[in-house]
PDB file of C-alpha atoms in Angstrom:
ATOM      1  CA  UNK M 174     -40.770 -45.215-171.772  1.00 59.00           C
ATOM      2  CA  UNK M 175     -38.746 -47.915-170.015  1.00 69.00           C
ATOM      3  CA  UNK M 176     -40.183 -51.642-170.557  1.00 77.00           C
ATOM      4  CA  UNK M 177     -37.107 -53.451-169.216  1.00 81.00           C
ATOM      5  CA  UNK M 178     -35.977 -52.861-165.739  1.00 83.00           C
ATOM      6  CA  UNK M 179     -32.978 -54.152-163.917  1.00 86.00           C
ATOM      7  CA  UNK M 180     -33.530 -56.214-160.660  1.00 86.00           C
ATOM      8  CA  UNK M 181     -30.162 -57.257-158.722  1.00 88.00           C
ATOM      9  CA  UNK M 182     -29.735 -60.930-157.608  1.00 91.00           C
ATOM     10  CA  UNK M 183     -29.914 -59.877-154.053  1.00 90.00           C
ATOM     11  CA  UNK M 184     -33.095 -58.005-154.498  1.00 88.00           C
ATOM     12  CA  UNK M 185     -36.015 -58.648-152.389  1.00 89.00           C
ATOM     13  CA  UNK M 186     -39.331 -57.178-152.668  1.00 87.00           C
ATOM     14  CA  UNK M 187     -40.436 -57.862-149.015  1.00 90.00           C
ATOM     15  CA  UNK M 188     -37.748 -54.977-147.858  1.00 87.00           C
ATOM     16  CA  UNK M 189     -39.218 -52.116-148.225  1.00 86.00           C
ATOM     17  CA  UNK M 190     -37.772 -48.541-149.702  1.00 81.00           C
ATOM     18  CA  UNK M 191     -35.867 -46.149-147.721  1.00 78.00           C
ATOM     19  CA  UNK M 192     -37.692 -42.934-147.808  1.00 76.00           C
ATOM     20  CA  UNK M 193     -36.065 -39.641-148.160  1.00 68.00           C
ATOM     21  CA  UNK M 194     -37.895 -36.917-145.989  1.00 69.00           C
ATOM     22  CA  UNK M 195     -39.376 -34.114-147.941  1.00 67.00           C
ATOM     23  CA  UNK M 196     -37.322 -31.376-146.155  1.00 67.00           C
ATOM     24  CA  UNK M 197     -33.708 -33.977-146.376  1.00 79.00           C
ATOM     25  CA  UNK M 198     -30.497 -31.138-147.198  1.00 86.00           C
ATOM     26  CA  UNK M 199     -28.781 -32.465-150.372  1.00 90.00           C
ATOM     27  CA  UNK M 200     -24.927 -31.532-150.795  1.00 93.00           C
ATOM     28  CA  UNK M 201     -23.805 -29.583-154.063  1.00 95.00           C
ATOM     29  CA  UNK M 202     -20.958 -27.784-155.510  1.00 95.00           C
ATOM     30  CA  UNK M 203     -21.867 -24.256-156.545  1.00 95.00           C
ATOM     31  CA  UNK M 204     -20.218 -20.433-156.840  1.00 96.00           C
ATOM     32  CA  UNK M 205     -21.730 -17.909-155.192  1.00 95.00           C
ATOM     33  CA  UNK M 206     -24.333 -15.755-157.873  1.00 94.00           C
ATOM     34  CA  UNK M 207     -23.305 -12.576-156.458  1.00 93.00           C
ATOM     35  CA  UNK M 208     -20.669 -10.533-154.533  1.00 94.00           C
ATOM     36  CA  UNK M 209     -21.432 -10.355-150.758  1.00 95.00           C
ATOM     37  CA  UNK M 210     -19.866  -9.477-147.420  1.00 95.00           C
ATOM     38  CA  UNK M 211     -19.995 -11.485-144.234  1.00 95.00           C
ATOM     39  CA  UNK M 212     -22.149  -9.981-141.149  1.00 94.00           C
ATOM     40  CA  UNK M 213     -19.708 -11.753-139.036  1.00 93.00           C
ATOM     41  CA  UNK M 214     -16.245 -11.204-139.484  1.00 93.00           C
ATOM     42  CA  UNK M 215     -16.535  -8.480-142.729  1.00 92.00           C
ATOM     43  CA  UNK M 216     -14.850 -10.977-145.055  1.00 94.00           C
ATOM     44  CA  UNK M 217     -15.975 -10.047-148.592  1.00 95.00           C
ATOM     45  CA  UNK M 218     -16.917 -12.949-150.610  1.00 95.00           C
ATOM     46  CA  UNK M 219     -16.666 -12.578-154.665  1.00 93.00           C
ATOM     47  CA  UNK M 220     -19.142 -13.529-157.390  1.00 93.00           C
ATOM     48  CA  UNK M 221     -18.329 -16.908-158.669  1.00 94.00           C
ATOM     49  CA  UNK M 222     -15.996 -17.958-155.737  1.00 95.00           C
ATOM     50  CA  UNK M 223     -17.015 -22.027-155.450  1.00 96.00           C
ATOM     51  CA  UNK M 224     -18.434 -23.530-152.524  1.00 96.00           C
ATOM     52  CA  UNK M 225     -19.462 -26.743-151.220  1.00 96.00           C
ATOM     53  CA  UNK M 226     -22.926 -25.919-150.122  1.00 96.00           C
ATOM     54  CA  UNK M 227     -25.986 -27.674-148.731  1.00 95.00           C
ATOM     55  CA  UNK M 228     -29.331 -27.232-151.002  1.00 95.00           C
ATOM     56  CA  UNK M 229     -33.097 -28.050-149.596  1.00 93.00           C
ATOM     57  CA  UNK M 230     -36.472 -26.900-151.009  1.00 93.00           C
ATOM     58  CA  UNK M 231     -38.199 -24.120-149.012  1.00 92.00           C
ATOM     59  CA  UNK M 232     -41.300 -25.153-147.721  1.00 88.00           C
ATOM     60  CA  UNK M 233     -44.386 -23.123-148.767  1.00 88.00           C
ATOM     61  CA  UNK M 234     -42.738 -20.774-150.877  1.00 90.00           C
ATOM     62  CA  UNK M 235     -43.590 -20.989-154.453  1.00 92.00           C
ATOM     63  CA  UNK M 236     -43.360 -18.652-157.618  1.00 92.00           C
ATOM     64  CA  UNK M 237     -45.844 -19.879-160.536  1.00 91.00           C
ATOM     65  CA  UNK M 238     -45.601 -23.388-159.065  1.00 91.00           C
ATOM     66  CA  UNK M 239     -41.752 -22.953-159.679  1.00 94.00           C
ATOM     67  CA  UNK M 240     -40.134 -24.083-156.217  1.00 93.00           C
ATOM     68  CA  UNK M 241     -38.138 -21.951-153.892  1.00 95.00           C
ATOM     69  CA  UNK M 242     -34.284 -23.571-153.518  1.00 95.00           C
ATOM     70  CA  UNK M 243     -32.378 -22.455-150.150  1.00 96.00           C
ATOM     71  CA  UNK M 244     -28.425 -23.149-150.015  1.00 97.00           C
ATOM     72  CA  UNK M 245     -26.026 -22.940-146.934  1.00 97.00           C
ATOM     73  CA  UNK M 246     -22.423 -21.805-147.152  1.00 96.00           C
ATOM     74  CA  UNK M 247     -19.959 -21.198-144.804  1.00 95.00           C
ATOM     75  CA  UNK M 248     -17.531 -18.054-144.450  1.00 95.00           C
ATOM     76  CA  UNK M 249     -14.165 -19.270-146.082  1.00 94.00           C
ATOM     77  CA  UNK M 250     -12.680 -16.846-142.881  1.00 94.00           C
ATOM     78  CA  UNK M 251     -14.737 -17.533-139.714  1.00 94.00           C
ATOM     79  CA  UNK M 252     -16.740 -20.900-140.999  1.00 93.00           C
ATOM     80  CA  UNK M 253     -20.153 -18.825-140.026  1.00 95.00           C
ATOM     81  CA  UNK M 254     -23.020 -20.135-142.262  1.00 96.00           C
ATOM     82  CA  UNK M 255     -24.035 -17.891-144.629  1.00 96.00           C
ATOM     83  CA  UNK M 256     -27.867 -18.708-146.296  1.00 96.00           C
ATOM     84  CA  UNK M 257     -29.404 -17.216-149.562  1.00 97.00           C
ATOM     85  CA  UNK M 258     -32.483 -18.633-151.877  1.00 96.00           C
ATOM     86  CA  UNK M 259     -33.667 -18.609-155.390  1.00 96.00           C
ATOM     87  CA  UNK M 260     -35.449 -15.714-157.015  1.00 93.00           C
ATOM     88  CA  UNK M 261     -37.382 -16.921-159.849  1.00 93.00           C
ATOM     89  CA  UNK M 262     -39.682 -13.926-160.359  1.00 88.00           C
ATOM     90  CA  UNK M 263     -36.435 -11.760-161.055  1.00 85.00           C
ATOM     91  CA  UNK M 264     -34.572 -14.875-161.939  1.00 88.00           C
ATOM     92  CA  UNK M 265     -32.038 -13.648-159.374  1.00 91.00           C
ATOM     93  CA  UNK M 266     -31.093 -14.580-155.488  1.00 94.00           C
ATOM     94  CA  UNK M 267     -32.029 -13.172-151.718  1.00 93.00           C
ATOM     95  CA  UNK M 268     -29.554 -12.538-149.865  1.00 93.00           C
ATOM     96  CA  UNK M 269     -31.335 -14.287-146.508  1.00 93.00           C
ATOM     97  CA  UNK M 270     -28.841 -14.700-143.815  1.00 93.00           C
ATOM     98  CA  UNK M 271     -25.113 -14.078-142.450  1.00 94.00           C
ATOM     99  CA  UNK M 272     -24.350 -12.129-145.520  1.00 95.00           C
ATOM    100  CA  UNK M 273     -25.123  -8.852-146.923  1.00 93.00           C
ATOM    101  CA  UNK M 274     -25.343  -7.938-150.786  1.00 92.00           C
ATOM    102  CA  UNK M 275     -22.858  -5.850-152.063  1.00 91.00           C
ATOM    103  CA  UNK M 276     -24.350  -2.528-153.844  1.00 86.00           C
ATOM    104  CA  UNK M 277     -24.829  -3.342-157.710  1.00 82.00           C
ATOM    105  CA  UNK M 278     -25.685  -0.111-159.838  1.00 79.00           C
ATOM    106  CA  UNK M 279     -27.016  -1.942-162.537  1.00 77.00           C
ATOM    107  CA  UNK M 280     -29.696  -4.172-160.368  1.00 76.00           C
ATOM    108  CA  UNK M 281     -30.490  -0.792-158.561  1.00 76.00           C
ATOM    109  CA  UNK M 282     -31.338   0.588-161.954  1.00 80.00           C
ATOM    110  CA  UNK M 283     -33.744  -2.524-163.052  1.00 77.00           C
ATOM    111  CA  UNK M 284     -35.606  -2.060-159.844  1.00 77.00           C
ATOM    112  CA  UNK M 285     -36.285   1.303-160.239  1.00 79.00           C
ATOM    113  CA  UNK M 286     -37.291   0.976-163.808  1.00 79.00           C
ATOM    114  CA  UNK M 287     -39.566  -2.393-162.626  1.00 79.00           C
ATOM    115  CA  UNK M 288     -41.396  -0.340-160.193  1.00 80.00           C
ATOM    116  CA  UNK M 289     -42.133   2.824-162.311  1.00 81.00           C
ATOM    117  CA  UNK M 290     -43.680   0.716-164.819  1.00 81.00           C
ATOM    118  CA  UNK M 291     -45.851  -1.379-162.316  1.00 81.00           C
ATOM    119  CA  UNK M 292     -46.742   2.146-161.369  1.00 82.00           C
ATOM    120  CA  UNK M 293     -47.805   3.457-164.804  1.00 79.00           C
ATOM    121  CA  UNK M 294     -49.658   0.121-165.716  1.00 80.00           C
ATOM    122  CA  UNK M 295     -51.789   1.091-161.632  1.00 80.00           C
ATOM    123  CA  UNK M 296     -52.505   4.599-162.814  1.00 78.00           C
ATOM    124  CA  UNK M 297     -53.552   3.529-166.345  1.00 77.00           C
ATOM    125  CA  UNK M 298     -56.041   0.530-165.057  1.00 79.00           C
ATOM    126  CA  UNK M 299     -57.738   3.426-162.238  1.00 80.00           C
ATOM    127  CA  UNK M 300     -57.634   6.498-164.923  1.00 80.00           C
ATOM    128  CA  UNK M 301     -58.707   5.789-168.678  1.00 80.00           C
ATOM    129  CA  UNK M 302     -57.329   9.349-169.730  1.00 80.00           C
ATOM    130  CA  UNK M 303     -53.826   9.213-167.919  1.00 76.00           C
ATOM    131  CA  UNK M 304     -53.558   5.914-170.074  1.00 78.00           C
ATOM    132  CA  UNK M 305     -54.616   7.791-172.901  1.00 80.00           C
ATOM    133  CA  UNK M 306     -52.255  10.504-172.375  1.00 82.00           C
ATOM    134  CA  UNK M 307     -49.611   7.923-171.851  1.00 79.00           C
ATOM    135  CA  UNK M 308     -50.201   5.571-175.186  1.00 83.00           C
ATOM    136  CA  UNK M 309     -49.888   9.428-177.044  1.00 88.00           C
ATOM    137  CA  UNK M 310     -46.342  10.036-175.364  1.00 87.00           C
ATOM    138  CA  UNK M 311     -45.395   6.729-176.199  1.00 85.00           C
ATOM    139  CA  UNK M 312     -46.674   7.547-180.099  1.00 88.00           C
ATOM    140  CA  UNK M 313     -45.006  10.759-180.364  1.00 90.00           C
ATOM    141  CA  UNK M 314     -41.409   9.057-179.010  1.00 89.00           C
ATOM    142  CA  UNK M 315     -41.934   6.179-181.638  1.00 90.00           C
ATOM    143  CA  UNK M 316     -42.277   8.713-184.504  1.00 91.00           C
ATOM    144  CA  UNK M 317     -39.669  10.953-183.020  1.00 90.00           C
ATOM    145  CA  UNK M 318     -37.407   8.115-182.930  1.00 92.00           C
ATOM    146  CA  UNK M 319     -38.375   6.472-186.553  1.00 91.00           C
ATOM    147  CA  UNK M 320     -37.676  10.684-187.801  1.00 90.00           C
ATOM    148  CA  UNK M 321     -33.987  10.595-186.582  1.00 91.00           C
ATOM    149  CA  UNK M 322     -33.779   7.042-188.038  1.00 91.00           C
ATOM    150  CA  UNK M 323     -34.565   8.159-191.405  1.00 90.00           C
ATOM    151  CA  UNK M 324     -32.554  11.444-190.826  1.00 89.00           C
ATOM    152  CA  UNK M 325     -29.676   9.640-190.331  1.00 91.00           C
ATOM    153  CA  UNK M 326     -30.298   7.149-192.868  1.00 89.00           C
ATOM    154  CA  UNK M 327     -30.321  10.146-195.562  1.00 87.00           C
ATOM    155  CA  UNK M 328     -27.608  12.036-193.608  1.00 85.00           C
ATOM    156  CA  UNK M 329     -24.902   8.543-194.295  1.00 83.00           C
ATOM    157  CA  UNK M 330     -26.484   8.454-197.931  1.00 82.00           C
ATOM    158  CA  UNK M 331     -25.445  11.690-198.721  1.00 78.00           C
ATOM    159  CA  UNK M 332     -22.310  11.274-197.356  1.00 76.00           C
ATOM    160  CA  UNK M 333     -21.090   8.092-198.824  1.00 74.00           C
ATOM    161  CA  UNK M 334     -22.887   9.654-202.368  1.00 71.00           C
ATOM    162  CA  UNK M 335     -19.958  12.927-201.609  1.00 65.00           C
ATOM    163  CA  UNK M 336     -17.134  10.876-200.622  1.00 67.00           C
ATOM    164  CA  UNK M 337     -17.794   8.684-203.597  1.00 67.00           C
ATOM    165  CA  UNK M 338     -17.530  12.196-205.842  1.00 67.00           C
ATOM    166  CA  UNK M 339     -14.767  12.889-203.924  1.00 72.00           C
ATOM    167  CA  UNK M 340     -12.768   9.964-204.572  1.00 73.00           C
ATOM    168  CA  UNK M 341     -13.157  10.059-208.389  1.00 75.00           C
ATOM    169  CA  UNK M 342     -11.968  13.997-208.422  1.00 76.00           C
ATOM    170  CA  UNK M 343      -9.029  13.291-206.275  1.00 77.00           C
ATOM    171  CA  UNK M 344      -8.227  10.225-208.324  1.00 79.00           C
ATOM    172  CA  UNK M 345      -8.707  12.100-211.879  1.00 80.00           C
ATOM    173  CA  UNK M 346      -6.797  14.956-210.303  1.00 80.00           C
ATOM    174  CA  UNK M 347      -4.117  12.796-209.111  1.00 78.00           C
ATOM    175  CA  UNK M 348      -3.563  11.369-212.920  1.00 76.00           C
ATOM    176  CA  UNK M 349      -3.715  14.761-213.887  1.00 77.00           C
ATOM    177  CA  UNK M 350      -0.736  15.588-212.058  1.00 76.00           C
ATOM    178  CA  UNK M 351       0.988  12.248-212.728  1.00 76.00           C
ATOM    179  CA  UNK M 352       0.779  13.045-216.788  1.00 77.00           C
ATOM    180  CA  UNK M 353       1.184  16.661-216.574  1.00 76.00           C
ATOM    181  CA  UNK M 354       4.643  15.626-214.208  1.00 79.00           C
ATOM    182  CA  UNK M 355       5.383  12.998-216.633  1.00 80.00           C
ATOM    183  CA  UNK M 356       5.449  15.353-219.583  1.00 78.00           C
ATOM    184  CA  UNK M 357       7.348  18.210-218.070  1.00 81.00           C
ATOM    185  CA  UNK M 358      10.063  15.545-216.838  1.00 81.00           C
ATOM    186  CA  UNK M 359      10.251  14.553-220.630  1.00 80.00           C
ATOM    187  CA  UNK M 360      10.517  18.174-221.916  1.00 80.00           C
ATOM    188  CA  UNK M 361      13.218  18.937-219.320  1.00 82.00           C
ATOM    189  CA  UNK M 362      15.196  15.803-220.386  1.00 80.00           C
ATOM    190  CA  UNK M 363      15.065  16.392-224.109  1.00 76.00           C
ATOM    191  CA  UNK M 364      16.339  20.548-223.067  1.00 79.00           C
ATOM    192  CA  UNK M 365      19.373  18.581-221.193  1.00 78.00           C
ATOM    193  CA  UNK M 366      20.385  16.018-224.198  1.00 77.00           C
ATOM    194  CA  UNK M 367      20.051  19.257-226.357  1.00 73.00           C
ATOM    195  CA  UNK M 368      22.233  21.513-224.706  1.00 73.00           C
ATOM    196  CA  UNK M 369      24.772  18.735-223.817  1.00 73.00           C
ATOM    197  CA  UNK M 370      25.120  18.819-227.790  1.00 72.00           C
ATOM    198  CA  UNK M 371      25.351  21.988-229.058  1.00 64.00           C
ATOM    199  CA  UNK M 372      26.557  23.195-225.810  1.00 62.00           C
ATOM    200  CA  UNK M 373      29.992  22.688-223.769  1.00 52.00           C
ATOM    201  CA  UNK M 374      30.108  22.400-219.854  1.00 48.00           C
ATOM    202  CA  UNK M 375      31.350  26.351-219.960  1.00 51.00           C
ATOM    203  CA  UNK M 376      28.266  27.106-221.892  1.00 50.00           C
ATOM    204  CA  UNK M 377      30.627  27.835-225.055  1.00 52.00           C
ATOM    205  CA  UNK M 378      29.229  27.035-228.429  1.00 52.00           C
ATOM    206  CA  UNK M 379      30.791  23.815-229.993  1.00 51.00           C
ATOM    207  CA  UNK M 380      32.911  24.602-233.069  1.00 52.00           C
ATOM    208  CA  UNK M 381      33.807  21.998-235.534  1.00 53.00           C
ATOM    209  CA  UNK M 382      37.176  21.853-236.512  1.00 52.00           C
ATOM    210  CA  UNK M 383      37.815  20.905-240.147  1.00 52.00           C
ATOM    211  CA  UNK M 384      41.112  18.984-240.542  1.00 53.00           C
ATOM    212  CA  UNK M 385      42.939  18.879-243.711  1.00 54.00           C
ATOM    213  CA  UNK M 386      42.362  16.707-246.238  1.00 54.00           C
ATOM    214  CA  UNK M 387      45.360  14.164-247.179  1.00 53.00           C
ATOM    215  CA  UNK M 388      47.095  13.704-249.848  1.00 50.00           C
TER     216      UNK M 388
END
């Protein structure tokens, strides 16, 4: 809460306020919220491309006593005004005027899906068994859905529990081989130092020469 307030030397209290009018056009700097085309000239504008736009409040047009913002932009190619306003119920924007939308999968898709389920929740409030029928589907997905959880769950369990198994075979296999290598490399290298002794490079046996003894 302020206590203090500022009053200028050249302030007089006989003058009184300017007032704004309710419906006054504010300027603002914004980027467009969605990909659209001009009506006029066919120029395509692109999401995000910045603006300097005018912004008022829309005059009885409110969502949940949340107000209703309109903003005019102009067609970076022919200058024709382009006009679009808030959407606070799908927290989105209208396209309103000079501009058309550009097709968007995605919001197509969460249209549909808002609709069908405005149209379930109709049929269930004006028949107590379709709801009835409904709330079983809806059980037998859930438990459908928690069944492949847990078969999956066991399914990565056993396979982590094999490759685990797997890994300690190879690896005991692997020293195994590395002794079993190590040993025959040992044997072969004690078969070369013996035949390098008793053997010549012909494959003769060595004879030893006695010499005589000196006087």
């Amino acid at each position: 809460k302020v206590l203090n307030k500022y009053f200028p030397p050249d302030f007089d209290p006989a003058i009184p306020r300017r007032k704004q009018a309710k419906d006054a056009q504010h300027k603002v700097r914004l980027m467009t919220p969605y990909a659209m085309r001009c009506e006029t000239c066919g120029e395509y504008i692109y999401k995000g491309k910045k603006f300097n736009a005018r912004k008022e409040t829309v005059e009885g047009e409110t969502y949940l006593s949340i107000k209703i913002f309109r903003f005019y932009i102009k067609c970076p190619r022919c200058s024709a005004e382009i006009t679009f306003k808030t959407d606070p119920r799908n927290t989105d924007y209208i396209a309103e005027h000079g501009a058309s939308r550009n097709f968007e999968p995605w919001r197509e898709e969460r249209i549909a899906g808002e609709e069908s389920k405005l149209q379930k929740e109709l049929e269930e409030e004006n028949n107590p068994m379709k709801a009835l029928e409904n709330r079983t589907i809806d059980s037998k997905r859930e438990m459908d859905i928690l069944d492949a959880l847990d078969e999956i769950r066991t399914r990565n369990a056993r396979n982590e529990r094999v490759d685990s198994d797997a890994l300690l075979d190879k690896m005991l296999e692997s020293d195994q081989n590395d002794e079993k290598s190590e040993k025959e490399k040992e044997e072969e290298e004690d078969e070369k130092l013996a035949r390098s002794i008793f053997n010549t490079v012909d494959g003769d046996k060595i004879k030893r020469v006695i010499g005589e003894e000196p006087e």
